Amino acid sequence: MSEQTRMPAGRPSKGERTRARILAAAAELFAASGFHAVSLRDIAAHAGLTHAGLLHHFPGKDSLLIEVLDHRDREDAEVLSQVAPREHPEEFLRGVVRVVHRNMRTPGPVGLYARISTEAADPDHPAHAYFVRRYELLRAGLTEAFTALAARTGAPPGHDPALTAQTLVAVMDGLQTQWLLAPAAIDMHAAVVAFFARIGLDFRDVPPLPDRRSGSEPSSASTTSAEADT
Amino acid sequence: MSEQTRMPAGRPSKGERTRARILAAAAELFAASGFHAVSLRDIAAHAGLTHAGLLHHFPGKDSLLIEVLDHRDREDAEVLSQVAPREHPEEFLRGVVRVVHRNMRTPGPVGLYARISTEAADPDHPAHAYFVRRYELLRAGLTEAFTALAARTGAPPGHDPALTAQTLVAVMDGLQTQWLLAPAAIDMHAAVVAFFARIGLDFRDVPPLPDRRSGSEPSSASTTSAEADT
DNA sequence: GGGAAAACCTACCACATGGTTGGTTTTGCG
DNA sequence: CGCAAAACCAACCATGTGGTAGGTTTTCCC
């Protein structure tokens, strides 16, 4: 199924176009309200068909969620520069800042990972294994970047790249929750730039990524971002 | 209703004891699985009565959630030293570190605030207003503490107490999500201490709070903590 | 153009849910 | 001890849910 959701070189079939609409609708509604509060009938109505029609394309609700998350990951892989964290640690971290900056302009999609990741702490949640793995990869990528940076530029006493990595992931996730609750009160970009400043990295001059296309495109929470290069 | 859930000086009535059991069961199940995934029948079964019996004590599921959160807040107010962030900023922040340290030993309850706060980003969620206000108070308290500290000891150029406050809240929330997903991989206490170290505060020597009583007592995520003094 | 497959629909199923109603049992106070 | 109130229950209601079955409509390719 996963290769079928990738747009083939030719014009997409009716089924491919419908699956894309379903994934967009699901991403939007899961981001807004979480997995449990959204029904297949809700998603189907948003996508312009019935829930039975939706179930022709996806085996079930759990599978749909996993497909939405995988789809998001592939889109993020396309957006990010393919920078290796070990070889180009500072550039890799600049990419993180750019994604955070962009995400501030896309309130709808930011919630998808932030919201589903806390739901998925429940071992019975369909995305539990996905998020355990995802955070492992994210922390590993950032740990590599911070380790390489420390080796290159020296590090203060007691510097722990793994601790810094998990803290940076926490900052991005935690800021998203606060931002979703009170967007006017939170400056995610400034906070992330200030965090990097405290560990000796000046990212104030990092330009933001171009805006995404308008409409209900599924898009990424910032925690997606650094993982794609792993 | 709220003054009735506070234990009176005399021995508690049958109803008071039942409400306490219901609140404990609800806190535990909401922490484990979130508001939407848990039913009144689930909570009632955990508390040893039927869902109709539960509804004799609480007007509805939404009210029960709010009561669980308020009950937690009152318990936290009792646990924390009543330190004013403006007059005693460093002591106030030490209290934050102690609560974080204690919460690492209580995996069940940590999830209540972390989990419900991201659910509550949905404006239709019953706890939305509660969390908007809660984060405002939390950030305000920490901003006061960081402002007072900067005035007393000086601050580095570009220091922004409000930004530091929202970042600290983000670190604590974000670490909880990662910790719930992979407790062995995350050291919340070390990460929070390292965060403070980067802004010039040495809290490595802060002793943890004593453990909570065993059993299914409702208890707090660390983000509860600093707010009680406001 | 025709036919097979894809894509969709309506109707249904079994189950779950939050809440209500009317009744029974337990508690506690005079 | 008796009685009113509190605390609880079984049964029910209306609605919603994920998924299935069988059928219809649309698409697309030979």
Short mmCIF file of C-alpha atoms (C1' of nucleotides) in Angstrom, two decimals:
data_model
loop_
_atom_site.label_atom_id
_atom_site.label_comp_id
_atom_site.label_asym_id
_atom_site.label_seq_id
_atom_site.Cartn_x
_atom_site.Cartn_y
_atom_site.Cartn_z
CA MET A 1 0.00 0.00 0.00
CA SER A 2 2.75 2.42 0.88
CA GLU A 3 4.24 2.49 -2.62
CA GLN A 4 0.76 3.13 -3.97
CA THR A 5 0.39 6.34 -1.98
CA ARG A 6 3.57 7.66 -3.57
CA MET A 7 2.51 9.55 -6.67
CA PRO A 8 3.70 7.60 -9.71
CA ALA A 9 5.35 9.35 -12.63
CA GLY A 10 2.12 9.27 -14.67
CA ARG A 11 -1.09 11.02 -13.74
CA PRO A 12 -2.50 9.69 -10.53
CA SER A 13 -5.46 7.34 -10.69
CA LYS A 14 -8.85 8.07 -9.15
CA GLY A 15 -7.92 5.87 -6.21
CA GLU A 16 -4.61 7.63 -5.66
CA ARG A 17 -6.30 11.03 -5.67
CA THR A 18 -8.92 9.80 -3.20
CA ARG A 19 -6.30 8.30 -0.88
CA ALA A 20 -4.44 11.62 -0.92
CA ARG A 21 -7.65 13.45 0.07
CA ILE A 22 -8.31 10.93 2.84
CA LEU A 23 -4.77 11.29 4.21
CA ALA A 24 -5.06 15.08 4.16
CA ALA A 25 -8.41 15.02 5.93
CA ALA A 26 -7.17 12.49 8.50
CA ALA A 27 -4.00 14.48 9.22
CA GLU A 28 -5.99 17.66 9.73
CA LEU A 29 -8.59 16.11 12.02
CA PHE A 30 -6.09 14.01 14.01
CA ALA A 31 -3.99 17.18 14.47
CA ALA A 32 -7.01 19.14 15.66
CA SER A 33 -8.58 16.59 17.97
CA GLY A 34 -6.38 13.49 18.38
CA PHE A 35 -6.92 9.91 17.29
CA HIS A 36 -9.64 8.86 19.73
CA ALA A 37 -11.91 11.87 19.38
CA VAL A 38 -12.11 11.62 15.58
CA SER A 39 -14.26 8.99 13.82
CA LEU A 40 -13.96 7.35 10.41
CA ARG A 41 -17.25 9.01 9.55
CA ASP A 42 -15.74 12.44 10.40
CA ILE A 43 -12.68 11.84 8.23
CA ALA A 44 -14.74 10.44 5.35
CA ALA A 45 -17.10 13.42 5.40
CA HIS A 46 -14.09 15.78 5.26
CA ALA A 47 -12.65 13.83 2.33
CA GLY A 48 -15.96 13.79 0.43
CA LEU A 49 -17.01 10.15 0.63
CA THR A 50 -18.63 7.70 3.09
CA HIS A 51 -16.79 5.83 5.82
CA ALA A 52 -17.45 2.60 3.94
CA GLY A 53 -15.83 4.15 0.86
CA LEU A 54 -12.86 5.14 3.01
CA LEU A 55 -12.54 1.56 4.24
CA HIS A 56 -12.17 0.41 0.66
CA HIS A 57 -8.86 2.29 0.58
CA PHE A 58 -7.52 1.66 4.10
CA PRO A 59 -7.88 -1.59 6.06
CA GLY A 60 -8.95 0.21 9.26
CA LYS A 61 -8.64 3.25 11.46
CA ASP A 62 -5.38 2.14 13.10
CA SER A 63 -3.78 1.54 9.68
CA LEU A 64 -4.95 4.95 8.50
CA LEU A 65 -3.18 6.67 11.40
CA ILE A 66 0.09 4.85 10.72
CA GLU A 67 -0.22 5.72 7.04
CA VAL A 68 -0.80 9.40 7.89
CA LEU A 69 2.35 9.45 10.04
CA ASP A 70 4.48 7.63 7.44
CA HIS A 71 3.18 9.98 4.76
CA ARG A 72 4.18 12.98 6.86
CA ASP A 73 7.64 11.51 7.39
CA ARG A 74 8.15 11.10 3.64
CA GLU A 75 7.03 14.67 3.00
CA ASP A 76 9.46 15.95 5.62
CA ALA A 77 12.28 13.93 4.07
CA GLU A 78 11.56 15.77 0.82
CA VAL A 79 11.51 19.22 2.46
CA LEU A 80 14.73 18.97 4.45
CA SER A 81 18.16 19.28 3.02
CA GLN A 82 19.73 15.86 3.21
CA VAL A 83 22.46 16.85 5.68
CA ALA A 84 24.24 14.19 7.69
CA PRO A 85 24.38 15.10 11.39
CA ARG A 86 27.88 13.70 11.88
CA GLU A 87 29.53 15.30 8.85
CA HIS A 88 27.69 18.63 8.96
CA PRO A 89 26.37 19.03 12.50
CA GLU A 90 25.86 22.80 12.47
CA GLU A 91 24.06 22.72 9.12
CA PHE A 92 21.88 19.88 10.41
CA LEU A 93 20.92 21.96 13.45
CA ARG A 94 20.25 25.00 11.25
CA GLY A 95 17.77 22.79 9.40
CA VAL A 96 16.05 22.10 12.71
CA VAL A 97 15.71 25.84 13.37
CA ARG A 98 14.29 26.42 9.89
CA VAL A 99 11.63 23.77 10.39
CA VAL A 100 10.64 25.23 13.76
CA HIS A 101 10.34 28.68 12.19
CA ARG A 102 8.15 27.38 9.40
CA ASN A 103 5.92 25.43 11.77
CA MET A 104 4.97 28.60 13.60
CA ARG A 105 3.10 29.67 10.52
CA THR A 106 1.11 26.43 10.22
CA PRO A 107 -1.01 26.06 13.37
CA GLY A 108 -3.19 23.22 12.06
CA PRO A 109 -0.57 20.59 11.24
CA VAL A 110 1.77 21.34 14.14
CA GLY A 111 -0.52 19.44 16.44
CA LEU A 112 -0.33 16.11 14.64
CA TYR A 113 2.91 14.84 16.19
CA ALA A 114 2.63 16.77 19.45
CA ARG A 115 -0.91 15.51 20.04
CA ILE A 116 -0.55 11.95 18.86
CA SER A 117 2.81 11.43 20.59
CA THR A 118 1.36 11.98 24.04
CA GLU A 119 -1.67 9.82 23.23
CA ALA A 120 0.76 7.16 22.03
CA ALA A 121 2.47 6.91 25.40
CA ASP A 122 -0.36 4.47 26.12
CA PRO A 123 1.08 1.03 25.15
CA ASP A 124 -2.29 0.04 23.63
CA HIS A 125 -2.31 3.02 21.25
CA PRO A 126 -1.88 2.02 17.56
CA ALA A 127 1.04 4.46 17.15
CA HIS A 128 2.92 3.49 20.33
CA ALA A 129 5.71 1.53 18.62
CA TYR A 130 5.97 4.18 15.92
CA PHE A 131 6.65 6.95 18.45
CA VAL A 132 9.03 4.92 20.61
CA ARG A 133 11.12 4.35 17.49
CA ARG A 134 10.69 7.87 16.19
CA TYR A 135 11.99 9.49 19.37
CA GLU A 136 14.91 7.05 19.47
CA LEU A 137 15.90 8.07 15.95
CA LEU A 138 15.39 11.75 16.66
CA ARG A 139 17.51 11.69 19.81
CA ALA A 140 20.17 9.57 18.03
CA GLY A 141 20.44 12.05 15.16
CA LEU A 142 20.71 15.02 17.47
CA THR A 143 23.17 13.22 19.73
CA GLU A 144 25.38 12.56 16.70
CA ALA A 145 25.19 16.22 15.74
CA PHE A 146 26.03 17.46 19.24
CA THR A 147 28.84 14.91 19.63
CA ALA A 148 30.42 15.91 16.31
CA LEU A 149 30.08 19.58 17.19
CA ALA A 150 31.71 19.08 20.59
CA ALA A 151 34.59 17.16 19.02
CA ARG A 152 35.09 19.95 16.52
CA THR A 153 34.72 23.08 18.62
CA GLY A 154 35.33 21.79 22.08
CA ALA A 155 32.69 21.48 24.76
CA PRO A 156 32.19 22.95 28.22
CA PRO A 157 32.90 20.66 31.21
CA GLY A 158 30.11 18.23 31.92
CA HIS A 159 28.61 18.59 28.46
CA ASP A 160 26.49 15.56 27.62
CA PRO A 161 25.35 15.37 23.97
CA ALA A 162 22.64 12.80 24.73
CA LEU A 163 21.19 14.95 27.47
CA THR A 164 21.27 18.02 25.22
CA ALA A 165 19.55 16.03 22.45
CA GLN A 166 16.67 14.85 24.63
CA THR A 167 16.31 18.35 26.06
CA LEU A 168 16.12 19.94 22.61
CA VAL A 169 13.45 17.43 21.56
CA ALA A 170 11.61 18.25 24.80
CA VAL A 171 11.83 21.98 24.14
CA MET A 172 10.32 21.61 20.68
CA ASP A 173 7.53 19.28 21.80
CA GLY A 174 6.74 21.26 24.92
CA LEU A 175 6.66 24.58 23.08
CA GLN A 176 4.21 23.13 20.59
CA THR A 177 1.77 22.16 23.31
CA GLN A 178 1.91 25.65 24.81
CA TRP A 179 1.71 27.22 21.36
CA LEU A 180 -1.40 25.22 20.48
CA LEU A 181 -3.04 26.44 23.68
CA ALA A 182 -1.95 30.10 23.40
CA PRO A 183 -0.22 30.95 20.09
CA ALA A 184 0.08 34.65 20.94
CA ALA A 185 2.02 33.96 24.12
CA ILE A 186 4.67 31.63 22.70
CA ASP A 187 7.55 32.33 20.34
CA MET A 188 8.83 28.88 19.43
CA HIS A 189 11.49 30.15 17.07
CA ALA A 190 12.96 32.66 19.54
CA ALA A 191 12.96 30.06 22.32
CA VAL A 192 14.74 27.46 20.18
CA VAL A 193 17.29 30.04 18.98
CA ALA A 194 17.88 31.08 22.61
CA PHE A 195 18.33 27.44 23.61
CA PHE A 196 21.04 27.03 20.96
CA ALA A 197 22.65 30.29 22.07
CA ARG A 198 23.09 28.85 25.56
CA ILE A 199 25.11 26.00 24.14
CA GLY A 200 27.22 28.32 22.03
CA LEU A 201 25.42 28.18 18.67
CA ASP A 202 24.27 31.38 17.02
CA PHE A 203 21.28 30.69 14.78
CA ARG A 204 19.65 34.12 14.86
CA ASP A 205 20.45 34.62 11.20
CA VAL A 206 18.91 31.38 9.95
CA PRO A 207 16.33 32.25 7.28
CA PRO A 208 12.97 30.51 7.48
CA LEU A 209 11.91 27.92 4.96
CA PRO A 210 9.43 29.06 2.31
CA ASP A 211 5.80 28.76 3.32
CA ARG A 212 3.97 25.56 2.48
CA ARG A 213 1.30 25.47 -0.16
CA SER A 214 -2.04 26.76 1.11
CA GLY A 215 -4.96 24.50 1.93
CA SER A 216 -5.22 21.37 4.02
CA GLU A 217 -1.89 19.85 3.05
CA PRO A 218 -0.69 17.50 5.77
CA SER A 219 2.41 18.98 7.32
CA SER A 220 4.87 18.44 10.09
CA ALA A 221 5.43 19.09 13.73
CA SER A 222 8.99 20.26 14.28
CA THR A 223 9.96 17.02 15.97
CA THR A 224 9.62 15.32 12.62
CA SER A 225 12.32 17.38 11.20
CA ALA A 226 15.77 16.22 12.15
CA GLU A 227 14.89 12.57 11.88
CA ALA A 228 14.62 12.43 8.11
CA ASP A 229 18.37 12.57 7.64
CA THR A 230 19.00 9.52 9.76
CA MET B 1 -19.36 20.15 45.26
CA SER B 2 -15.79 21.32 45.52
CA GLU B 3 -15.86 22.07 49.23
CA GLN B 4 -17.42 18.66 49.77
CA THR B 5 -14.44 16.87 48.25
CA ARG B 6 -12.18 18.54 50.78
CA MET B 7 -11.95 16.20 53.78
CA PRO B 8 -13.72 17.76 56.72
CA ALA B 9 -12.19 17.67 60.18
CA GLY B 10 -14.46 14.81 61.27
CA ARG B 11 -14.36 11.36 59.81
CA PRO B 12 -15.29 11.34 56.15
CA SER B 13 -18.76 10.19 55.16
CA LYS B 14 -19.46 7.26 52.91
CA GLY B 15 -19.98 9.64 50.00
CA GLU B 16 -16.71 11.46 50.63
CA ARG B 17 -14.79 8.19 50.73
CA THR B 18 -16.47 7.07 47.49
CA ARG B 19 -15.72 10.36 45.74
CA ALA B 20 -12.08 10.05 46.79
CA ARG B 21 -11.93 6.53 45.31
CA ILE B 22 -13.59 7.77 42.09
CA LEU B 23 -11.11 10.66 41.79
CA ALA B 24 -8.16 8.33 42.34
CA ALA B 25 -9.43 5.85 39.75
CA ALA B 26 -10.17 8.62 37.25
CA ALA B 27 -6.74 10.23 37.71
CA GLU B 28 -5.00 6.90 37.20
CA LEU B 29 -6.97 5.96 34.08
CA PHE B 30 -6.87 9.44 32.54
CA ALA B 31 -3.10 9.46 33.13
CA ALA B 32 -2.69 6.06 31.51
CA SER B 33 -4.95 6.52 28.48
CA GLY B 34 -6.25 10.10 28.21
CA PHE B 35 -9.74 11.50 28.58
CA HIS B 36 -11.34 10.20 25.35
CA ALA B 37 -10.10 6.61 25.55
CA VAL B 38 -11.46 6.06 29.06
CA SER B 39 -15.18 5.50 29.74
CA LEU B 40 -17.28 6.19 32.83
CA ARG B 41 -17.83 2.43 33.02
CA ASP B 42 -14.04 1.91 33.16
CA ILE B 43 -13.57 4.45 35.96
CA ALA B 44 -16.55 3.13 37.91
CA ALA B 45 -15.30 -0.45 37.69
CA HIS B 46 -11.89 0.70 38.99
CA ALA B 47 -13.57 2.51 41.86
CA GLY B 48 -15.81 -0.42 42.78
CA LEU B 49 -19.24 0.80 41.73
CA THR B 50 -21.40 1.18 38.60
CA HIS B 51 -21.24 4.10 36.20
CA ALA B 52 -24.75 5.08 37.31
CA GLY B 53 -23.49 5.16 40.90
CA LEU B 54 -20.57 7.30 39.81
CA LEU B 55 -22.99 9.72 38.17
CA HIS B 56 -24.74 10.19 41.47
CA HIS B 57 -21.55 11.84 42.75
CA PHE B 58 -20.41 13.76 39.66
CA PRO B 59 -22.70 15.53 37.19
CA GLY B 60 -20.91 14.11 34.15
CA LYS B 61 -17.66 12.96 32.60
CA ASP B 62 -16.47 16.49 31.77
CA SER B 63 -17.07 17.65 35.34
CA LEU B 64 -15.21 14.63 36.68
CA LEU B 65 -12.12 15.55 34.66
CA ILE B 66 -12.14 19.13 35.91
CA GLU B 67 -12.58 17.88 39.46
CA VAL B 68 -9.62 15.49 39.05
CA LEU B 69 -7.41 18.35 37.86
CA ASP B 70 -8.54 20.73 40.62
CA HIS B 71 -8.01 17.99 43.20
CA ARG B 72 -4.46 17.47 41.93
CA ASP B 73 -3.78 21.19 42.13
CA ARG B 74 -4.90 21.32 45.76
CA GLU B 75 -2.70 18.32 46.63
CA ASP B 76 0.28 19.98 44.96
CA ALA B 77 -0.33 23.19 46.87
CA GLU B 78 -0.05 21.13 50.04
CA VAL B 79 3.16 19.38 48.97
CA LEU B 80 5.16 22.43 47.91
CA SER B 81 6.81 24.86 50.23
CA GLN B 82 4.90 28.10 49.89
CA VAL B 83 7.78 30.08 48.41
CA ALA B 84 7.08 33.32 46.57
CA PRO B 85 8.86 33.43 43.21
CA ARG B 86 9.63 37.14 43.48
CA GLU B 87 10.98 37.17 47.02
CA HIS B 88 12.79 33.84 46.91
CA PRO B 89 13.39 33.03 43.23
CA GLU B 90 16.21 30.53 43.69
CA GLU B 91 14.33 28.62 46.39
CA PHE B 92 11.25 28.60 44.20
CA LEU B 93 13.27 27.09 41.34
CA ARG B 94 14.83 24.54 43.69
CA GLY B 95 11.29 23.47 44.48
CA VAL B 96 10.71 22.92 40.77
CA VAL B 97 13.79 20.66 40.58
CA ARG B 98 12.61 18.66 43.60
CA VAL B 99 9.21 18.05 42.06
CA VAL B 100 10.81 16.91 38.80
CA HIS B 101 13.05 14.51 40.69
CA ARG B 102 10.13 13.04 42.62
CA ASN B 103 8.02 12.65 39.49
CA MET B 104 10.61 10.37 37.92
CA ARG B 105 9.74 7.78 40.53
CA THR B 106 5.99 7.92 39.85
CA PRO B 107 5.43 6.84 36.23
CA GLY B 108 1.65 6.42 36.50
CA PRO B 109 0.59 9.90 37.59
CA VAL B 110 3.17 11.81 35.56
CA GLY B 111 1.05 11.32 32.51
CA LEU B 112 -2.04 13.09 33.78
CA TYR B 113 -1.03 16.66 32.95
CA ALA B 114 1.27 15.80 30.05
CA ARG B 115 -1.39 13.69 28.38
CA ILE B 116 -4.43 15.79 29.06
CA SER B 117 -2.67 19.09 28.22
CA THR B 118 -2.05 18.08 24.62
CA GLU B 119 -5.59 16.70 24.27
CA ALA B 120 -6.85 20.00 25.67
CA ALA B 121 -5.30 22.01 22.86
CA ASP B 122 -8.56 21.14 21.09
CA PRO B 123 -10.88 24.09 21.88
CA ASP B 124 -13.81 21.67 22.31
CA HIS B 125 -12.01 19.68 24.99
CA PRO B 126 -13.59 20.04 28.46
CA ALA B 127 -10.22 21.04 29.99
CA HIS B 128 -9.20 23.58 27.33
CA ALA B 129 -9.84 26.70 29.41
CA TYR B 130 -8.28 25.07 32.44
CA PHE B 131 -4.98 24.44 30.63
CA VAL B 132 -4.85 27.81 28.90
CA ARG B 133 -5.11 29.44 32.34
CA ARG B 134 -2.80 26.92 33.98
CA TYR B 135 0.05 27.53 31.54
CA GLU B 136 -0.42 31.30 31.88
CA LEU B 137 -0.02 31.04 35.63
CA LEU B 138 2.93 28.68 35.35
CA ARG B 139 4.79 30.90 32.90
CA ALA B 140 3.95 33.99 34.98
CA GLY B 141 5.37 32.44 38.15
CA LEU B 142 8.55 31.33 36.44
CA THR B 143 8.91 34.69 34.67
CA GLU B 144 8.70 36.41 38.05
CA ALA B 145 11.36 34.10 39.44
CA PHE B 146 13.72 34.58 36.49
CA THR B 147 13.15 38.36 36.51
CA ALA B 148 13.90 38.62 40.22
CA LEU B 149 16.96 36.44 39.84
CA ALA B 150 18.30 38.54 36.96
CA ALA B 151 17.78 41.75 38.94
CA ARG B 152 19.64 40.28 41.88
CA THR B 153 22.61 38.56 40.21
CA GLY B 154 22.74 40.29 36.86
CA ALA B 155 21.83 38.64 33.57
CA PRO B 156 23.69 37.88 30.39
CA PRO B 157 23.00 40.16 27.40
CA GLY B 158 19.79 39.33 25.60
CA HIS B 159 18.39 37.41 28.55
CA ASP B 160 14.60 37.20 28.34
CA PRO B 161 12.92 35.88 31.51
CA ALA B 162 9.62 35.19 29.71
CA LEU B 163 11.36 33.18 27.01
CA THR B 164 13.32 31.23 29.62
CA ALA B 165 10.11 30.55 31.53
CA GLN B 166 8.26 29.14 28.53
CA THR B 167 11.31 27.09 27.57
CA LEU B 168 11.60 25.58 31.03
CA VAL B 169 7.91 24.62 30.98
CA ALA B 170 8.50 23.12 27.53
CA VAL B 171 11.51 21.12 28.73
CA MET B 172 9.52 19.61 31.60
CA ASP B 173 6.47 18.78 29.46
CA GLY B 174 8.51 17.48 26.56
CA LEU B 175 10.71 15.29 28.76
CA GLN B 176 7.61 13.74 30.29
CA THR B 177 6.30 12.68 26.90
CA GLN B 178 9.63 11.08 26.01
CA TRP B 179 9.90 9.53 29.47
CA LEU B 180 6.43 7.97 29.21
CA LEU B 181 7.45 6.43 25.88
CA ALA B 182 10.92 5.25 26.98
CA PRO B 183 11.62 5.70 30.71
CA ALA B 184 15.03 4.00 30.50
CA ALA B 185 16.29 6.46 27.88
CA ILE B 186 15.36 9.70 29.62
CA ASP B 187 16.80 11.34 32.72
CA MET B 188 14.37 14.16 33.44
CA HIS B 189 16.14 15.30 36.56
CA ALA B 190 19.60 15.46 34.94
CA ALA B 191 18.19 17.30 31.92
CA VAL B 192 16.41 19.90 34.06
CA VAL B 193 19.50 20.40 36.24
CA ALA B 194 21.61 20.81 33.07
CA PHE B 195 19.13 23.35 31.74
CA PHE B 196 19.46 25.42 34.91
CA ALA B 197 23.25 25.09 34.74
CA ARG B 198 23.20 26.75 31.32
CA ILE B 199 21.50 29.79 32.82
CA GLY B 200 23.93 29.92 35.71
CA LEU B 201 22.02 28.05 38.42
CA ASP B 202 23.63 25.10 40.15
CA PHE B 203 20.97 22.71 41.41
CA ARG B 204 22.98 19.48 41.36
CA ASP B 205 22.82 19.33 45.13
CA VAL B 206 19.05 19.71 45.46
CA PRO B 207 17.72 16.73 47.45
CA PRO B 208 14.61 15.00 46.14
CA LEU B 209 11.30 15.23 47.91
CA PRO B 210 10.28 12.19 49.95
CA ASP B 211 8.41 9.53 47.99
CA ARG B 212 4.64 9.73 47.85
CA ARG B 213 2.48 7.22 49.65
CA SER B 214 2.13 3.94 47.75
CA GLY B 215 -0.97 2.96 45.83
CA SER B 216 -3.16 4.79 43.35
CA GLU B 217 -3.02 8.23 44.95
CA PRO B 218 -3.57 10.88 42.29
CA SER B 219 -0.38 12.87 41.88
CA SER B 220 1.16 15.57 39.79
CA ALA B 221 3.11 16.06 36.63
CA SER B 222 5.96 18.47 37.26
CA THR B 223 4.24 21.25 35.35
CA THR B 224 1.76 21.50 38.17
CA SER B 225 4.39 22.33 40.59
CA ALA B 226 5.50 25.92 40.45
CA GLU B 227 2.00 27.23 39.95
CA ALA B 228 0.73 26.54 43.42
CA ASP B 229 2.70 29.45 44.85
CA THR B 230 1.12 31.99 42.59
"C1'" DG C 1 -18.04 -0.15 -27.26
"C1'" DG C 2 -17.88 -3.50 -23.82
"C1'" DG C 3 -16.47 -5.69 -19.86
"C1'" DA C 4 -13.67 -6.24 -15.74
"C1'" DA C 5 -11.97 -3.94 -11.94
"C1'" DA C 6 -12.02 -0.11 -9.03
"C1'" DA C 7 -14.50 2.96 -6.37
"C1'" DC C 8 -18.11 4.03 -4.16
"C1'" DC C 9 -22.86 3.56 -1.77
"C1'" DT C 10 -26.77 1.98 1.46
"C1'" DA C 11 -28.00 -0.84 4.91
"C1'" DC C 12 -26.87 -3.44 8.50
"C1'" DC C 13 -24.40 -5.55 12.52
"C1'" DA C 14 -22.63 -5.86 17.16
"C1'" DC C 15 -21.02 -3.27 20.48
"C1'" DA C 16 -19.95 0.84 23.27
"C1'" DT C 17 -21.02 5.17 25.29
"C1'" DG C 18 -22.92 9.12 28.38
"C1'" DG C 19 -26.72 9.86 30.69
"C1'" DT C 20 -31.71 9.04 32.79
"C1'" DT C 21 -35.32 6.67 35.36
"C1'" DG C 22 -37.27 4.23 38.87
"C1'" DG C 23 -36.30 1.30 42.34
"C1'" DT C 24 -33.59 -0.96 46.35
"C1'" DT C 25 -30.29 -0.84 50.00
"C1'" DT C 26 -27.52 1.51 53.28
"C1'" DT C 27 -26.49 5.18 56.31
"C1'" DG C 28 -27.05 8.25 59.93
"C1'" DC C 29 -29.59 11.13 62.96
"C1'" DG C 30 -33.50 12.27 65.99
"C1'" DC D 1 -36.29 2.03 66.25
"C1'" DG D 2 -37.97 4.51 62.43
"C1'" DC D 3 -37.64 7.46 58.79
"C1'" DA D 4 -35.54 10.56 55.47
"C1'" DA D 5 -31.69 11.13 52.76
"C1'" DA D 6 -27.75 9.28 50.63
"C1'" DA D 7 -25.78 5.87 47.92
"C1'" DC D 8 -26.16 2.65 44.97
"C1'" DC D 9 -28.22 -0.66 41.25
"C1'" DA D 10 -30.55 -2.68 36.92
"C1'" DA D 11 -32.59 -1.49 32.98
"C1'" DC D 12 -33.17 1.44 29.49
"C1'" DC D 13 -32.53 5.21 25.96
"C1'" DA D 14 -30.59 7.59 22.07
"C1'" DT D 15 -26.71 8.02 19.71
"C1'" DG D 16 -22.31 6.88 17.88
"C1'" DT D 17 -18.68 3.69 16.42
"C1'" DG D 18 -15.61 0.40 13.46
"C1'" DG D 19 -16.37 -2.75 10.31
"C1'" DT D 20 -18.97 -6.03 6.74
"C1'" DA D 21 -21.99 -7.43 2.93
"C1'" DG D 22 -24.07 -6.87 -1.16
"C1'" DG D 23 -25.09 -3.92 -4.66
"C1'" DT D 24 -24.50 0.19 -8.01
"C1'" DT D 25 -21.78 3.42 -10.50
"C1'" DT D 26 -17.57 4.94 -12.50
"C1'" DT D 27 -13.23 4.24 -14.56
"C1'" DC D 28 -10.10 2.56 -17.69
"C1'" DC D 29 -8.09 -0.52 -20.90
"C1'" DC D 30 -8.39 -3.84 -24.72
#
